[in-house]
Amino acid sequence: MSALGSHERAAVLVEALPYIQRFAGQVVVVKYGGNALAGATSTSEAGALALFAQDLVLMRAVGMRPVVVHGGGPQISELMGRLGKTPEFRGGLRVTDAETVDIARMVLIGQVNPQLVAAINVHGPIAVGVSGEDARLIGAVPRDPALGFVGDVGAVDPTLLRGLLADGFVPVVATIGVDAAGQAYNINADTVAGAIAEALGAEKLVYLTDIEGLRRRVDDPASLVRQTTADELAAMVDDGTVDGGMIPKVLSCVRAVRAGVRRAHILDGRIPHVLLLELFTDEGVGTMIHGGEAP
Amino acid sequence: MSALGSHERAAVLVEALPYIQRFAGQVVVVKYGGNALAGATSTSEAGALALFAQDLVLMRAVGMRPVVVHGGGPQISELMGRLGKTPEFRGGLRVTDAETVDIARMVLIGQVNPQLVAAINVHGPIAVGVSGEDARLIGAVPRDPALGFVGDVGAVDPTLLRGLLADGFVPVVATIGVDAAGQAYNINADTVAGAIAEALGAEKLVYLTDIEGLRRRVDDPASLVRQTTADELAAMVDDGTVDGGMIPKVLSCVRAVRAGVRRAHILDGRIPHVLLLELFTDEGVGTMIHGGEAP
Amino acid sequence: MSALGSHERAAVLVEALPYIQRFAGQVVVVKYGGNALAGATSTSEAGALALFAQDLVLMRAVGMRPVVVHGGGPQISELMGRLGKTPEFRGGLRVTDAETVDIARMVLIGQVNPQLVAAINVHGPIAVGVSGEDARLIGAVPRDPALGFVGDVGAVDPTLLRGLLADGFVPVVATIGVDAAGQAYNINADTVAGAIAEALGAEKLVYLTDIEGLRRRVDDPASLVRQTTADELAAMVDDGTVDGGMIPKVLSCVRAVRAGVRRAHILDGRIPHVLLLELFTDEGVGTMIHGGEAP
Amino acid sequence: MSALGSHERAAVLVEALPYIQRFAGQVVVVKYGGNALAGATSTSEAGALALFAQDLVLMRAVGMRPVVVHGGGPQISELMGRLGKTPEFRGGLRVTDAETVDIARMVLIGQVNPQLVAAINVHGPIAVGVSGEDARLIGAVPRDPALGFVGDVGAVDPTLLRGLLADGFVPVVATIGVDAAGQAYNINADTVAGAIAEALGAEKLVYLTDIEGLRRRVDDPASLVRQTTADELAAMVDDGTVDGGMIPKVLSCVRAVRAGVRRAHILDGRIPHVLLLELFTDEGVGTMIHGGEAP
Amino acid sequence: MSALGSHERAAVLVEALPYIQRFAGQVVVVKYGGNALAGATSTSEAGALALFAQDLVLMRAVGMRPVVVHGGGPQISELMGRLGKTPEFRGGLRVTDAETVDIARMVLIGQVNPQLVAAINVHGPIAVGVSGEDARLIGAVPRDPALGFVGDVGAVDPTLLRGLLADGFVPVVATIGVDAAGQAYNINADTVAGAIAEALGAEKLVYLTDIEGLRRRVDDPASLVRQTTADELAAMVDDGTVDGGMIPKVLSCVRAVRAGVRRAHILDGRIPHVLLLELFTDEGVGTMIHGGEAP
Amino acid sequence: MSALGSHERAAVLVEALPYIQRFAGQVVVVKYGGNALAGATSTSEAGALALFAQDLVLMRAVGMRPVVVHGGGPQISELMGRLGKTPEFRGGLRVTDAETVDIARMVLIGQVNPQLVAAINVHGPIAVGVSGEDARLIGAVPRDPALGFVGDVGAVDPTLLRGLLADGFVPVVATIGVDAAGQAYNINADTVAGAIAEALGAEKLVYLTDIEGLRRRVDDPASLVRQTTADELAAMVDDGTVDGGMIPKVLSCVRAVRAGVRRAHILDGRIPHVLLLELFTDEGVGTMIHGGEAP
């Protein structure tokens, strides 16, 4: 920081002011993916996590109410491997037998979640790990018998999250769902993030990814989409412009915005402090999806 | 139930009345141990867990505020085995290197805890899994460098638990602690239960075990201690009457009662619904420790 | 209780669990009639009152909000006799001159009501006697000039009852009403109970009587009606199946259920702890009236 | 009012202003005695009651929290006579067998209390009758076995009164007490009024009597005591200046003022609106007792 | 007061009772004009202000929520004169250049407002001066470019007033408004009073003037209008019966009553304590405007 | 800002984080003096005010509770001049006759205060002007009869400020005090700022001045005091190191810190955004006074 003068420092804070005012008390749901970190070159994964934690703590310190949602696919595969099981995918979805869902539960709730919680709590006792089984937060319905315990989101009961937010905590949600009989399911974390944003009436839904943003032509960096509407985005899925692993994110953005979430964002998680840049500066980053009104 | 007449049914409910009145709004911390189930003969482990869940739900339904604390030593050893690590103990304590504490975390937070949560939530969305890392609930201090990440309880911050109890939830606590730097520690669950009871100003601290209660002479079933004081109990530890795995439980009882918890109990978890019998009937079960006043 | 084992005791409590959960915070209005006690053979009247008091205290202890409504016709007649007045009835209603309404007031508010209050308060300071004149709880309109100060229920103002319930008290209501000019009226207690249940949005309205329940054929014990709807019940009044003193109870049940009270019950007050049996066990007792939906 | 000009009307209201400000939110306990009305010449008893009710309603309307306490000795004797019982007194206290306490209860709770409640409620639904049995408000201890169910005040539990005052109601208290076993006792209303003032931390305790105030020399109207201290008053009892039926009032004043009630008053209930004159005008009426500080 | 007997004093207070009950918690907006004082003969201006302050304090003491609104045209002209500026009016409105609005602001906020605040606060720390710039209470829109900074009321944001009223304060409002750019405007105080009454959902809007009330024929004292409706009043403006400086008051009354204010009053501020006479006695004073329903 | 990269922007925000956390909910009293602006070279006075307003709005946006206190000596002298009065000073204090205090009141409450309020409210409806007369916030006692209406601070009643802060407003306080009789006094704004900080239990008391900070040797810029204690500072007054117009500021700092305000600051108001630099960056500016503990 030594090269930065007083004037510049003050200017950054003043630039942040209208954003701080606008977002006071608002819920922002942030989907944090393991892949978001993968491309970071100048920092280790732990370093990227530490930066992400700082962003969350700052968001809360200025009055926002962030909620973190995470998955952990690579970590699940890794533990399966160590336990001698071979991951099997159909249509991009992991075939999940009883043992696999137990492994997913251990990894998501007992490994990834505490890592995120610990990284945030270095700054103060504010993060609280939550799974979809707690207070039956995430109701699950089976997706396809052939996939085993892979679920779709049934109903989200945000009571627990509301209570934690009201008490000033930052909930960190592991995306294990539960059916009426108490059976656990593994659910796509992108989808869960959208459903939680919707259930909480969030102001923003943010996906941290390992891409710069959506492109109109996949190979053309110049075709990066800065802003778009839910309708245009839905069309981009229909015509194949968006495909692969981006589809759950994109469809969740479309659905959430249509259900009242004011803005959805697809950001490049490899950029340090990308959340702060998006939230508190005039600089546009990534792709922003809105309902169609003048942004 | 067919053989039970109306008169008997009403009598049981009426017998429970004064206890329901006495315990309304009171916090009761229950340490639930895997071993407590081991001796159950007439029911499967899952069945015992279901009975325990019913007891907790009934406690809450009549206005008590139960908190569950659990460990999971056997389950940790089992996963270590599956991952090719050999558990090593010194003085009864597990030597815990970095990989082992990660395994302990996965097992306690991601396996045992969700099992308890799910068993309770069959009756309604009330149980919430919590680890000692959440909101820095359980501060840890290293016990002995030779043991690695084995911790003693430093400070308990009951803010999160108070909020969950006030919102009507039943917290289920996995006994992973955290030091100031965010490092996780494995901590004896018996000790944590006592420290939480103390921090919450609990009315009762209950240990569910696989023994009938404390005995004055270990081989003499007739020497079962029905009631005792913290002072007598401390003496029983000093003179060797109590030893082995019971020591953490017994010392926690002594400390908790001296710190203001009104009653501590060592109950036989193998008896179905032993919590209900202790709490809501005139029948005495197990060993009860009080402060020395007329009970 | 000596013959009852631990297992049976726990089973009764567990059986009660879902009912306790379902009725938490719900208002239950119980009409308690002098006649309800008349047929009790194995206990004295005082004993029956003591059992009834236990039931109420248990209801409140597990989170329900009971309200007791009572009349006292026989006691009014008795004091009239001692004071040299001859009770006179027309069409089943007591002709009530100014002196008679003063006597009714003394008996209901100053004799029967304190007996009920005292019986409950043996268990704790929770019962509060209330008359319809207090805070103008029960507005009265004259029924028939020829009957004098016999009233119908005009408007019920539940403000006082709501305040007492919110403070954790059990209101015990003497059924004296008051007109706009402050004149007291004697009002049928069955009718008042229904109107209070309606005004409070009660979950249940319960009449304790000296019959087993309603019968389809008055002389045939086997024709006891276990469950019925408001419509069927109204038809039973129209076709004369129900008659005499049951009519005010039955019409109040019909009206209350139609106005949103979920269940009305006509129970045999001669059965010890009949309230507990109805509320907290799977055993059906008496006649239950519901709105017509699947019960 | 026709002769009173605008200027005079406004002047009265303005004179009341500092008193209204001073007494806002303060509790004032008023003992209302049947005898207070006996000497009223220009109005009927009903008229006097109506004036008293207006005063109470005005007190509450301007923000004070009045509590009325009453007895009813003459009315008890009258009903006893009608029921063929001869009242018997020893040392000024009524010998009270089981039947007599039932009669006292009927008269106080069921006759005098509703009359007061009804008179107040003509102005709005604010008065609520309360007996010492309700929520065990007035604990009683037997005074003398020879007197039967005549009680002294044991403990006052003001919970119910506090709740009613907080909800904006005017409690009207019938002075029946209750012992631990639930037995009712007749208690001197003057004594109860003082104990309630003490328990509520009242600002004022007011006795409405049928005398002009205390006199230093009983036959000398010019010796009327305008102001005195608890100590002087205690001395006046010791030296016999005060005797007879005034003693319970005077001793209650002494005790209440010593326990923190700021002012006690002995007023002439025969003067119309004497409460308003005392509370809201600069004119001194009756005898005022204070703690000894400059008034 | 010496000639006024106890009976008369009490009668005044009792006469006030139903009005105190009716107005409890109600907001009353009082427009206080310098001119209102000009005709007072028997008291100095300071004396009239002191009487007005007493009335306000009494209103608040008995539970009303008064809000004072004031202008200060003569005082503005006077300071302009002292500073060498000549006031200029067009169509009855002051031409207001930048220097003039600064003078108006100084006079209204810094001179007239503190005089009112100080007069009230002699009785206790309850009055709080407020200008339309505080918390952007009074939004202004320019009326006519030729008039400079003369504004019409745009939007009223009553948040600040609601907070002060809830905390028990009496807001005293200086009628300077503010546009979106932060520019101050001078606004007619009669109009502001009506707009504030409307925004607060006031019970009453009262104009203190220097006339006896509205007349149907301006030269005929016998044609004083005691009561009228908004519709009749609007017609009186249309047909020229009302003209000159009364028009803003009258139109504000019409608009406020149509927007839900229950009563508007045009009173003679020269009558000492005219507010008390209007509010708390049966005597009618001035002109009362209602919505057309039976008053 | 164009030259500032993303990394630098984020770094500034992250640097602010611990300060935002530390100051959340804390009261900071800022004395804003006309002189503070006089030395600003690169911006006009209006520009400096706009920057100051931004700082306040940012402080509040991140959860602090700023209170502004201001005087206005030069402006008072200016209006006196325009009105033909010659300001007269004795010992640095303005001789204040009745006319002068009226002028001071007009200037402080009606001119300077609304300017500050308007500058802040450009960002939202949050600033509320308050004078020491409102709700009797600042009690005044006369300082010296020869000075006329110049007051010292008597008692501060922070009730009004607490209410405004709780409602989220930024109070802007004009330093007119009031004595028991309602007479206004002009009081030194530096002294008032300290007294308000003390009464509110502020975290910080900040003086914006036109000097760089305190110096140990007045002519040696290198002797600038970065940090000092209340005791050292008191000694600097005693030995003459501090003199002239700085004395009220310095003595207020000493007194406030001794009374529990954690930090006092003397800052150079000529530096743009000096408040932000002091509060939210690691850079030290001006002189900081603490209680003597390790800072």
Coordinates of C-alpha atoms in Angstrom, one line a residue, chain F residues 14 19 23 43 55 67 75-76 78 120 123 137 155 176 185 197 211 231 254-255 281:
Chain F
V14 CA -9.7 -4.5 3.2
Y19 CA -11.7 -0.3 11.9
F23 CA -16.3 1.1 15.6
T43 CA -11.3 23.5 -2.5
D55 CA -17.3 11.4 5.6
V67 CA -22.9 13.4 16.3
Q75 CA -20.8 34.3 11.3
I76 CA -22.2 35.8 14.5
E78 CA -20.8 39.2 10.6
I120 CA -25.5 15.9 4.8
H123 CA -27.1 11.8 0.6
L137 CA -30.4 19.2 25.9
A155 CA -25.9 19.4 32.8
I176 CA -27.1 27.4 22.4
Y185 CA -27.0 31.3 26.5
A197 CA -19.2 13.0 24.2
I211 CA -3.7 23.3 12.5
D231 CA -2.0 13.7 32.0
V254 CA -8.5 15.9 28.9
R255 CA -11.8 15.9 30.7
T281 CA -6.8 3.7 7.4

